[in-house]
CSV table of C-alpha atoms in Angstrom, one decimal:
chain,number,residue,atom,x,y,z
A,1,UNK,CA,32.1,9.3,-29.0
A,2,UNK,CA,30.0,11.8,-27.0
A,3,UNK,CA,30.1,11.4,-23.2
A,4,UNK,CA,26.7,10.4,-21.9
A,5,UNK,CA,24.9,12.5,-19.3
A,6,UNK,CA,22.7,10.5,-16.9
A,7,UNK,CA,20.2,11.8,-14.5
A,8,UNK,CA,19.0,9.5,-11.6
A,9,UNK,CA,15.7,10.8,-10.1
A,10,UNK,CA,14.6,9.4,-6.8
A,11,UNK,CA,10.9,9.8,-6.1
A,12,UNK,CA,10.7,8.2,-2.6
A,13,UNK,CA,10.4,10.7,0.2
A,14,UNK,CA,12.1,8.6,2.9
A,15,UNK,CA,15.9,8.6,3.1
A,16,UNK,CA,15.9,5.3,4.9
A,17,UNK,CA,13.9,3.5,2.1
A,18,UNK,CA,15.0,0.8,-0.2
A,19,UNK,CA,14.4,3.1,-3.1
A,20,UNK,CA,17.1,5.4,-1.8
A,21,UNK,CA,19.5,2.4,-1.7
A,22,UNK,CA,18.4,1.5,-5.3
A,23,UNK,CA,19.0,5.0,-6.6
A,24,UNK,CA,22.4,5.0,-5.0
A,25,UNK,CA,23.3,1.6,-6.4
A,26,UNK,CA,22.4,2.7,-9.9
A,27,UNK,CA,24.4,5.9,-9.4
A,28,UNK,CA,27.4,4.0,-8.0
A,29,UNK,CA,27.4,1.6,-11.0
A,30,UNK,CA,27.1,4.5,-13.5
A,31,UNK,CA,30.0,6.4,-11.9
A,32,UNK,CA,32.2,3.5,-13.0
A,33,UNK,CA,31.7,4.8,-16.6
A,34,UNK,CA,33.1,7.9,-18.2
A,35,UNK,CA,29.6,9.5,-18.1
A,36,UNK,CA,28.4,12.6,-16.2
A,37,UNK,CA,26.0,11.4,-13.5
A,38,UNK,CA,23.6,13.6,-11.5
A,39,UNK,CA,21.3,12.3,-8.7
A,40,UNK,CA,18.2,14.2,-7.9
A,41,UNK,CA,16.2,13.4,-4.8
A,42,UNK,CA,12.8,15.0,-5.2
A,43,UNK,CA,12.2,15.2,-1.5
A,44,UNK,CA,15.3,17.5,-1.2
A,45,UNK,CA,13.8,20.1,-3.5
A,46,UNK,CA,12.0,23.2,-2.3
A,47,UNK,CA,8.9,23.7,-4.5
A,48,UNK,CA,5.1,23.9,-4.4
A,49,UNK,CA,3.9,20.5,-5.8
A,50,UNK,CA,0.6,22.1,-7.0
A,51,UNK,CA,0.2,23.3,-10.5
A,52,UNK,CA,-2.0,26.0,-9.0
A,53,UNK,CA,-3.6,27.3,-12.2
A,54,UNK,CA,-3.4,24.3,-14.4
A,55,UNK,CA,-2.2,25.4,-17.8
A,56,UNK,CA,-4.5,28.5,-17.8
A,57,UNK,CA,-1.9,30.7,-16.1
A,58,UNK,CA,1.9,30.3,-15.7
A,59,UNK,CA,3.1,29.3,-12.2
A,60,UNK,CA,6.6,30.7,-11.6
A,61,UNK,CA,9.2,28.0,-11.3
A,62,UNK,CA,11.3,27.8,-8.1
A,63,UNK,CA,15.1,27.7,-8.5
A,64,UNK,CA,15.2,23.9,-7.6
A,65,UNK,CA,12.7,23.2,-10.4
A,66,UNK,CA,14.7,25.3,-12.9
A,67,UNK,CA,17.8,23.3,-12.0
A,68,UNK,CA,15.9,20.0,-12.4
A,69,UNK,CA,14.5,21.0,-15.8
A,70,UNK,CA,18.0,22.0,-16.9
A,71,UNK,CA,19.3,18.5,-15.9
A,72,UNK,CA,16.3,16.8,-17.6
A,73,UNK,CA,17.0,18.7,-20.8
A,74,UNK,CA,20.7,17.9,-20.7
A,75,UNK,CA,20.4,14.3,-19.8
A,76,UNK,CA,20.7,11.6,-22.5
A,77,UNK,CA,19.4,8.9,-20.2
A,78,UNK,CA,17.0,9.4,-17.2
A,79,UNK,CA,16.5,6.8,-14.5
A,80,UNK,CA,13.4,7.1,-12.3
A,81,UNK,CA,13.3,5.2,-9.0
A,82,UNK,CA,10.1,5.2,-7.0
A,83,UNK,CA,7.6,3.0,-5.1
A,84,UNK,CA,4.2,2.1,-6.4
A,85,UNK,CA,1.6,3.3,-3.9
A,86,UNK,CA,-2.1,2.8,-4.6
A,87,UNK,CA,-1.2,1.9,-8.1
A,88,UNK,CA,0.4,5.3,-8.7
A,89,UNK,CA,3.5,7.1,-7.6
A,90,UNK,CA,4.1,9.2,-4.5
A,91,UNK,CA,2.3,12.5,-4.3
A,92,UNK,CA,5.5,14.6,-4.2
A,93,UNK,CA,6.8,12.9,-7.4
A,94,UNK,CA,3.4,13.6,-9.1
A,95,UNK,CA,3.8,17.2,-8.1
A,96,UNK,CA,7.3,17.3,-9.5
A,97,UNK,CA,6.0,15.9,-12.8
A,98,UNK,CA,3.1,18.4,-12.9
A,99,UNK,CA,5.5,21.3,-12.3
A,100,UNK,CA,8.3,20.3,-14.6
A,101,UNK,CA,6.8,18.4,-17.6
A,102,UNK,CA,5.1,21.6,-19.0
A,103,UNK,CA,4.1,22.9,-22.4
A,104,UNK,CA,7.2,24.5,-24.0
A,105,UNK,CA,9.5,22.5,-21.8
A,106,UNK,CA,8.8,18.8,-22.5
A,107,UNK,CA,6.1,19.0,-25.1
A,108,UNK,CA,4.6,21.7,-27.4
A,109,UNK,CA,0.9,21.7,-28.3
A,110,UNK,CA,0.3,22.2,-32.0
A,111,UNK,CA,-2.8,24.1,-33.1
A,112,UNK,CA,-5.3,21.8,-34.9
A,113,UNK,CA,-3.4,18.6,-34.1
A,114,UNK,CA,-4.3,15.9,-31.6
A,115,UNK,CA,-0.7,15.3,-30.5
A,116,UNK,CA,2.0,17.8,-29.5
A,117,UNK,CA,5.6,18.1,-30.7
A,118,UNK,CA,7.7,15.9,-28.4
A,119,UNK,CA,10.5,18.0,-27.0
A,120,UNK,CA,12.5,15.2,-25.3
A,121,UNK,CA,13.2,13.1,-28.4
A,122,UNK,CA,16.6,11.4,-28.4
A,123,UNK,CA,16.6,10.6,-24.7
A,124,UNK,CA,16.2,7.1,-23.2
A,125,UNK,CA,14.9,6.1,-19.8
A,126,UNK,CA,14.6,3.4,-17.2
A,127,UNK,CA,11.9,3.1,-14.6
A,128,UNK,CA,12.8,1.2,-11.5
A,129,UNK,CA,9.6,0.7,-9.5
A,130,UNK,CA,9.2,-1.1,-6.2
A,131,UNK,CA,5.9,-2.6,-5.0
A,132,UNK,CA,4.3,-5.1,-2.7
A,133,UNK,CA,2.0,-6.3,-5.5
A,134,UNK,CA,3.4,-9.2,-7.4
A,135,UNK,CA,4.1,-8.3,-11.1
A,136,UNK,CA,1.7,-10.9,-12.4
A,137,UNK,CA,-1.2,-9.4,-10.4
A,138,UNK,CA,-0.3,-5.9,-11.5
A,139,UNK,CA,-0.1,-6.9,-15.1
A,140,UNK,CA,-3.1,-9.3,-15.4
A,141,UNK,CA,-5.6,-7.8,-13.0
A,142,UNK,CA,-4.7,-4.2,-12.7
A,143,UNK,CA,-3.3,-3.7,-16.3
A,144,UNK,CA,-0.1,-2.0,-14.9
A,145,UNK,CA,-1.6,1.5,-14.3
A,146,UNK,CA,1.5,3.0,-12.8
A,147,UNK,CA,3.8,1.9,-15.6
A,148,UNK,CA,1.3,2.8,-18.3
A,149,UNK,CA,0.7,6.2,-16.9
A,150,UNK,CA,4.3,7.1,-16.4
A,151,UNK,CA,5.9,5.3,-19.4
A,152,UNK,CA,3.3,6.0,-22.0
A,153,UNK,CA,1.4,8.9,-20.6
A,154,UNK,CA,4.4,11.0,-19.6
A,155,UNK,CA,7.8,9.9,-20.8
A,156,UNK,CA,6.9,8.6,-24.3
A,157,UNK,CA,4.3,11.3,-24.7
A,158,UNK,CA,7.2,13.8,-24.5
A,159,UNK,CA,9.4,11.8,-26.8
A,160,UNK,CA,11.6,9.7,-24.5
A,161,UNK,CA,12.1,6.3,-26.1
A,162,UNK,CA,12.8,3.5,-25.4
A,163,UNK,CA,11.7,3.4,-21.8
A,164,UNK,CA,12.7,0.2,-20.0
A,165,UNK,CA,11.1,-1.0,-16.8
A,166,UNK,CA,12.5,-2.9,-13.8
A,167,UNK,CA,9.7,-4.0,-11.4
A,168,UNK,CA,10.9,-5.2,-8.0
A,169,UNK,CA,8.4,-6.9,-5.8
A,170,UNK,CA,7.3,-7.8,-3.2
A,171,UNK,CA,9.3,-5.5,-1.0
A,172,UNK,CA,7.3,-5.8,2.3
A,173,UNK,CA,8.9,-8.6,4.4
A,174,UNK,CA,11.5,-9.2,1.7
A,175,UNK,CA,14.7,-10.8,2.9
A,176,UNK,CA,18.1,-9.1,3.1
A,177,UNK,CA,19.3,-11.6,0.4
A,178,UNK,CA,16.5,-10.5,-1.9
A,179,UNK,CA,17.3,-6.8,-1.5
A,180,UNK,CA,21.1,-7.3,-1.9
A,181,UNK,CA,20.5,-9.3,-5.1
A,182,UNK,CA,18.5,-6.4,-6.5
A,183,UNK,CA,21.0,-3.8,-5.4
A,184,UNK,CA,23.7,-5.7,-7.4
A,185,UNK,CA,21.4,-6.0,-10.4
A,186,UNK,CA,20.6,-2.3,-10.3
A,187,UNK,CA,24.3,-1.4,-9.9
A,188,UNK,CA,25.0,-3.5,-13.1
A,189,UNK,CA,22.3,-1.6,-14.9
A,190,UNK,CA,24.1,1.6,-13.9
A,191,UNK,CA,27.5,0.2,-15.2
A,192,UNK,CA,25.8,-0.6,-18.5
A,193,UNK,CA,23.9,2.8,-18.5
A,194,UNK,CA,20.8,0.8,-19.2
């Protein structure tokens, strides 16, 4: 059986955040398996988050982004850990997606067709998102914009499927017991590579 390659991407800019602890918990759990595990903290990368010319003109990729793209392409399973801010994800993470999920890298437009070729087929993913908004409110009233944008509009658009979601809320004023419970759950997800 092929050894799995797992990439854990942390989209939170603050090293003291609960998201960093969650990313580490998943990584620690996954390291109990025989898989190859990489952890990528977006805030540690040196890159311009602006896709300066859109798709009109190529923006040269910095070495950190080339390395990240290589890991995305090699990974069988990609885990994304990030907070939901203003019903989206952090600006630096958005810049990372804009700069790495590019035509010819994660999808390939096809002349005369509405949808592109999906270049990340065969990969699976898990989104671990933290929020202060209760899940029922995000789902019923807001229609889950962050999850829909990232799961459907980015990952599945490029062929990653299935994409499972873990929604952890509310974080603000949460107890130590609440956080420890979630750290254990996320570590178990890592052990199961789920």
